[in-house]
Tab-separated table of C-alpha atoms and ligand atoms in Angstrom:
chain	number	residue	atom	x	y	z
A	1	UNK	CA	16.240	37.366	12.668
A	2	UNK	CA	17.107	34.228	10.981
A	3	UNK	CA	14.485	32.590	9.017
A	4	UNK	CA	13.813	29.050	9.893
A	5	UNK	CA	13.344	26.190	7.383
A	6	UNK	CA	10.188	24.430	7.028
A	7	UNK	CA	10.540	21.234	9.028
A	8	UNK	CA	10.384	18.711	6.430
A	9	UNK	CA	8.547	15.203	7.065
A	10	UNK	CA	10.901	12.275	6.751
A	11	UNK	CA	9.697	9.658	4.850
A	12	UNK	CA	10.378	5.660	4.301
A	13	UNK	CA	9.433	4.856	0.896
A	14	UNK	CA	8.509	1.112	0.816
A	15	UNK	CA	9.177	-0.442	-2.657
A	16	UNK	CA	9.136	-3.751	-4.120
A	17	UNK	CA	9.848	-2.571	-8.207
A	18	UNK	CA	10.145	-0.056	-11.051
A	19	UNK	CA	10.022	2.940	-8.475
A	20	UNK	CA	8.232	5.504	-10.717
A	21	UNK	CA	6.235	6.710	-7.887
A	22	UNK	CA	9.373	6.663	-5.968
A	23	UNK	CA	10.781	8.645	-8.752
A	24	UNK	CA	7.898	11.430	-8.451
A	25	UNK	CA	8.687	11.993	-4.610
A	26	UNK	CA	11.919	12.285	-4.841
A	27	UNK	CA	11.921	14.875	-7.731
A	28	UNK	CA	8.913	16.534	-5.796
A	29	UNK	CA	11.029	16.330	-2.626
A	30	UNK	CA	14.231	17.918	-4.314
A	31	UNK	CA	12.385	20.557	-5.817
A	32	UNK	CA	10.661	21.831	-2.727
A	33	UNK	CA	7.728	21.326	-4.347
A	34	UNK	CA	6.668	19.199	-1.060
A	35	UNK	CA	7.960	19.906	2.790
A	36	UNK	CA	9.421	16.227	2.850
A	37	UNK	CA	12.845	14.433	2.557
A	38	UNK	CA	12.803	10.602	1.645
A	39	UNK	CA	15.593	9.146	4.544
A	40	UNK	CA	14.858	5.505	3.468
A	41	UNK	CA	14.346	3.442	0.658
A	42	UNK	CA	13.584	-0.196	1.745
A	43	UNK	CA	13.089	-2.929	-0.843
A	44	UNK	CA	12.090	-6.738	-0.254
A	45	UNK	CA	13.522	-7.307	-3.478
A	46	UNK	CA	17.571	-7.108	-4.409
A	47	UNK	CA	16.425	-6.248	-7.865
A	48	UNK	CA	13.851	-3.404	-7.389
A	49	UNK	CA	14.939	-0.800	-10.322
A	50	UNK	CA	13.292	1.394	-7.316
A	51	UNK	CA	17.028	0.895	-5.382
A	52	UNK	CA	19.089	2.476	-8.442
A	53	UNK	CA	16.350	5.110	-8.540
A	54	UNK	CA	16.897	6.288	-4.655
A	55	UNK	CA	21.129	5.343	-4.981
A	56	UNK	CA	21.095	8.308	-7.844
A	57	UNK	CA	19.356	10.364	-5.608
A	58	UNK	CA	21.733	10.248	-2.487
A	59	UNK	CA	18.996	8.149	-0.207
A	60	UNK	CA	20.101	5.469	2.079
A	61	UNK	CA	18.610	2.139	1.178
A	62	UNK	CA	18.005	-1.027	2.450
A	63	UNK	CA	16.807	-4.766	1.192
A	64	UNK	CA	15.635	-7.205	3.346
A	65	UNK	CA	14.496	-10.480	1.584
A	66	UNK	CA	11.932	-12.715	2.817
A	67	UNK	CA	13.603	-15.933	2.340
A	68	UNK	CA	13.365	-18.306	5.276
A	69	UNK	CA	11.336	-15.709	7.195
A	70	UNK	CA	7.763	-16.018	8.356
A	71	UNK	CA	5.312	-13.055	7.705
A	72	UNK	CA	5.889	-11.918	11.500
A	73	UNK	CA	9.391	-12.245	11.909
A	74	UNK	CA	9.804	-10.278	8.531
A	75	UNK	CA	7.724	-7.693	9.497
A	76	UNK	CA	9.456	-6.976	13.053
A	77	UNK	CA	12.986	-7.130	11.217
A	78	UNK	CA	11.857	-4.537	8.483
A	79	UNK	CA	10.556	-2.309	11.832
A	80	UNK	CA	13.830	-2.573	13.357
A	81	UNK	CA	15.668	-1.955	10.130
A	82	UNK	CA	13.187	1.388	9.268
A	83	UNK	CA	13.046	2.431	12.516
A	84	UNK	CA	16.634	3.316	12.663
A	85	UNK	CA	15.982	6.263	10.275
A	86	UNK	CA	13.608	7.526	11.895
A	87	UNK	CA	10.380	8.288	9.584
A	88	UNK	CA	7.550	9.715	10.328
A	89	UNK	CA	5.632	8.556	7.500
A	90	UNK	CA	6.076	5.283	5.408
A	91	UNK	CA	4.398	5.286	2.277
A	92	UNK	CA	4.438	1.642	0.235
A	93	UNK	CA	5.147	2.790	-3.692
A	94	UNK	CA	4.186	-0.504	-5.467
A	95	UNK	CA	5.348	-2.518	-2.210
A	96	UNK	CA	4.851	-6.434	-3.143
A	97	UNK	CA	3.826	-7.306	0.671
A	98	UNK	CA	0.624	-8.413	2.712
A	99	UNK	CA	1.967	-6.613	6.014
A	100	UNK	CA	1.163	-7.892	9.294
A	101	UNK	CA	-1.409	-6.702	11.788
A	102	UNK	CA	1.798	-5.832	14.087
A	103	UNK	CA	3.835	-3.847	11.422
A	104	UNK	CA	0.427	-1.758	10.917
A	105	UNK	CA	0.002	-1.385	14.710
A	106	UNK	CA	4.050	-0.508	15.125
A	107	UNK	CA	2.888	3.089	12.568
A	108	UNK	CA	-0.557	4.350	13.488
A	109	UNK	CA	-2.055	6.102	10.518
A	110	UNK	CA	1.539	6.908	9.681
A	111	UNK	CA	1.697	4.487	6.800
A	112	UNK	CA	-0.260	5.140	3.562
A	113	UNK	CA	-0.755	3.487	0.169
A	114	UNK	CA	-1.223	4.107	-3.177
A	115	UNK	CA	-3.251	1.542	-5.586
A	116	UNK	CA	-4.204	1.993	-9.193
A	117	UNK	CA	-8.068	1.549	-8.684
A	118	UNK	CA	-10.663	3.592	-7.098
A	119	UNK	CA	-11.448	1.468	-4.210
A	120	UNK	CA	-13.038	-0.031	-2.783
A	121	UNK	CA	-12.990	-1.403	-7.101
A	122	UNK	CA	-10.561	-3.356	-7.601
A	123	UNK	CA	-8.357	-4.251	-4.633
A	124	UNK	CA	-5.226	-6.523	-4.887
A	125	UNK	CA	-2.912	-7.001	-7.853
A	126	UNK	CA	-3.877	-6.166	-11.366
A	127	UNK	CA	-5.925	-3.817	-10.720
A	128	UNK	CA	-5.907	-1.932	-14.089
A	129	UNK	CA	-6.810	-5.912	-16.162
A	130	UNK	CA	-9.401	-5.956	-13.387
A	131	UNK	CA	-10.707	-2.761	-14.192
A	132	UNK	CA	-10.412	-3.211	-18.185
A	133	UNK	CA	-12.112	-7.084	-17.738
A	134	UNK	CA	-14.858	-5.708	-15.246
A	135	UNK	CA	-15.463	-3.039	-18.654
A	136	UNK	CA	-16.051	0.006	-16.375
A	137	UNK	CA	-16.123	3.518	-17.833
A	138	UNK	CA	-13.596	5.264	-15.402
A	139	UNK	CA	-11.066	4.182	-12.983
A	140	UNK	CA	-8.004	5.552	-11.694
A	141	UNK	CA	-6.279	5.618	-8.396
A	142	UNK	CA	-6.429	5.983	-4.548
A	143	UNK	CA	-4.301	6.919	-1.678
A	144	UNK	CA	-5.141	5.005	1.772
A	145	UNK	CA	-3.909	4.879	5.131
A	146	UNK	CA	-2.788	1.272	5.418
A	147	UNK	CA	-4.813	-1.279	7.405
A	148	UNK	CA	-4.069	-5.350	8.069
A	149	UNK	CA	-7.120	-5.727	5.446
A	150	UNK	CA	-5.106	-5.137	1.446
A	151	UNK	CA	-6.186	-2.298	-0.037
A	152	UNK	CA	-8.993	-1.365	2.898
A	153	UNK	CA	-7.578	1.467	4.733
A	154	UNK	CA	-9.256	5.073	4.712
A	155	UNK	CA	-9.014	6.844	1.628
A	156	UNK	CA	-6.832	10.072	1.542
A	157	UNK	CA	-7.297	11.228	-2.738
A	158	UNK	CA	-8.655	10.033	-5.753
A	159	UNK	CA	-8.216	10.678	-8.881
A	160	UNK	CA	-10.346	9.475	-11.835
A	161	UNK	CA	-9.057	8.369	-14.962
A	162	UNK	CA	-11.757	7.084	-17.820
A	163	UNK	CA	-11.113	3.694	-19.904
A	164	UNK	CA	-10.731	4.811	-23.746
A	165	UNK	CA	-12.290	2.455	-26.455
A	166	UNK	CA	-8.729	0.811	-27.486
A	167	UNK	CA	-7.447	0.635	-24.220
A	168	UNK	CA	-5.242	-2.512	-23.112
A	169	UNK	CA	-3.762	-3.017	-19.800
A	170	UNK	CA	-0.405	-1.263	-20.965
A	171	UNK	CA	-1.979	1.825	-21.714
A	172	UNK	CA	-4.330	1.761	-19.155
A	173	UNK	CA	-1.414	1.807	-16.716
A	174	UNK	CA	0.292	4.425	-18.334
A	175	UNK	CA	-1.759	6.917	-18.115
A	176	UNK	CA	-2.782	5.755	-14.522
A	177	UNK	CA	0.443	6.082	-13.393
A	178	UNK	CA	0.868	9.861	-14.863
A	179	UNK	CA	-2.194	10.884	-12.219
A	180	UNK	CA	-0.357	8.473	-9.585
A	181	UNK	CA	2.621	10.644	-9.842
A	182	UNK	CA	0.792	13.954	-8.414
A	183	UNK	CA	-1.275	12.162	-6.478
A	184	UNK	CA	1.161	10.759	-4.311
A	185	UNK	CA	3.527	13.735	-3.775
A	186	UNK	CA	0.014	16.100	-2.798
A	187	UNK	CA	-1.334	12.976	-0.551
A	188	UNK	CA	2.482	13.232	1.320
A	189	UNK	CA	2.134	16.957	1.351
A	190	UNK	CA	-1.350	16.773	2.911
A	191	UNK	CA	0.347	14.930	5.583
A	192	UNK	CA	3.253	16.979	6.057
A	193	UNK	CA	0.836	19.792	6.861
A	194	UNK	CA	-0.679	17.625	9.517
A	195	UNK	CA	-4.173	18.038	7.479
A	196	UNK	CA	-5.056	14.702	7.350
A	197	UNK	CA	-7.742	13.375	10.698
A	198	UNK	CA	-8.496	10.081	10.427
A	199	UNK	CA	-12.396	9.406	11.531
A	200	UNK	CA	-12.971	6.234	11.632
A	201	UNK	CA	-13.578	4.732	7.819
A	202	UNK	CA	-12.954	8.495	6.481
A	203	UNK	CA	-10.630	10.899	6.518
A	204	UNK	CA	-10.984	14.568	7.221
A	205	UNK	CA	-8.627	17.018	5.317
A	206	UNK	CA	-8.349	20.173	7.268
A	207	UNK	CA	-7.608	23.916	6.008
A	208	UNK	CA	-4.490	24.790	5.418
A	209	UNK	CA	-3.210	25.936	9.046
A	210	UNK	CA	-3.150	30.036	8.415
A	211	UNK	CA	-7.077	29.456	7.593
A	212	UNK	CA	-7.982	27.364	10.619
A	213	UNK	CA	-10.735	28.997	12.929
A	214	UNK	CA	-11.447	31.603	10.547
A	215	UNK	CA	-15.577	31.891	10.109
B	1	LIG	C1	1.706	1.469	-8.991
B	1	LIG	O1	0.713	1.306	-9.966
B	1	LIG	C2	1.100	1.487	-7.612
B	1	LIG	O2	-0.158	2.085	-7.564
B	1	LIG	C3	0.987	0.022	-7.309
B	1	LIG	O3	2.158	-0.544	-7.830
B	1	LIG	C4	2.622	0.256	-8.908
B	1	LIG	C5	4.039	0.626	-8.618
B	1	LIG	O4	4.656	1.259	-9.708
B	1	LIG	N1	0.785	-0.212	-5.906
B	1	LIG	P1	6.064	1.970	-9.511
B	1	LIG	O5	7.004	0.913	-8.899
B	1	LIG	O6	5.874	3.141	-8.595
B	1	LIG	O7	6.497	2.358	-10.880
């Protein structure tokens, strides 16, 4: 009997910059490491470094710049554009955009988020400098389903990551990112598995299926 392949989890990878977290996924995705394939990369920025990152990897992209747009009309254009691939899950890797209450609606707990904070600390941009100004001991980073509210959504992971003495916001972000870059693939992985039950503010992560209903 033939032996089927996994189904893999097609993702939209929503990016707005440097892509290193795009980078991890993909190289997680190509080495099987996670049951996923990335069928989009969608920018709001020409720019993005992301876009070269996802072209050398074979992925379709596409850009869609806000100019003369309003926040709505954006939002419903990017839904067209990313629906035509077909994802199941859009995850925002260092996406530059407020989305709308609509574009959240349009994906229902099908879009997560990763920020360099443990939220609730330090929502919104600069979240390391907030972190380093604030002078806590440990921060790190969080994955979230995404809400309308930035940064508010239920938390999937976190990963800790203490401040050192001579830390600035360079380093700080550096080694940030390394823990970003496993916990982003594992957070998509936890997905693909259909492990993650959103309740309310929390999420529940379920066995792995072979263990369910065992006592
Ligand atoms: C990451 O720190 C991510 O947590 C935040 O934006 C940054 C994106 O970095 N949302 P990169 O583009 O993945 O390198």
């Amino acid at each position: 009997m033939a032996v089927r392949a996994p189904k893999r989890l097609r993702v939209a990878v929503l990016v707005s910059g440097a892509g290193t977290n795009l980078q991890s996924v993909l190289d997680h995705c190509a080495s099987g490491a996670i049951d996923a394939g990335v069928v989009l990369v969608f920018s709001n920025k020409r720019d993005a470094a992301a876009l070269d990152r996802a072209r050398r990897a074979g992925v379709p992209t596409e850009v869609l710049e806000p100019s003369g747009l309003g926040r709505e009309e954006y939002d419903a254009k990017a839904a067209a554009i990313i629906d035509r691939y077909g994802p199941e899950l859009l995850v925002f890797a260092g996406y530059m955009r407020i989305v709308t209450a609509g574009f959240v609606a349009h994906y229902p707990d099908r879009i997560m988020n990763i920020h360099p904070a443990l939220l609730p600390s330090f929502p919104g941009v600069h979240a390391q400098k907030q972190a380093l100004d604030y002078g806590v001991r440990v921060t790190g980073c969080t994955t979230h389903f995404v809400r309308a509210e930035v940064d508010a959504g239920p938390v999937i992971l976190q990963e800790a990551v203490p401040v050192e003495a001579g830390d600035t916001e360079e380093t700080l972000t550096q080694r940030i990112l390394e823990r970003e870059h496993e916990l982003l693939p594992r957070s998509i992985q936890l997905f693909a598995e259909g492990r993650l039950r959103v309740e309310g503010r929390r999420v529940r992560i379920m066995p792995p299926a072979g263990e369910r209903g065992r006592a």
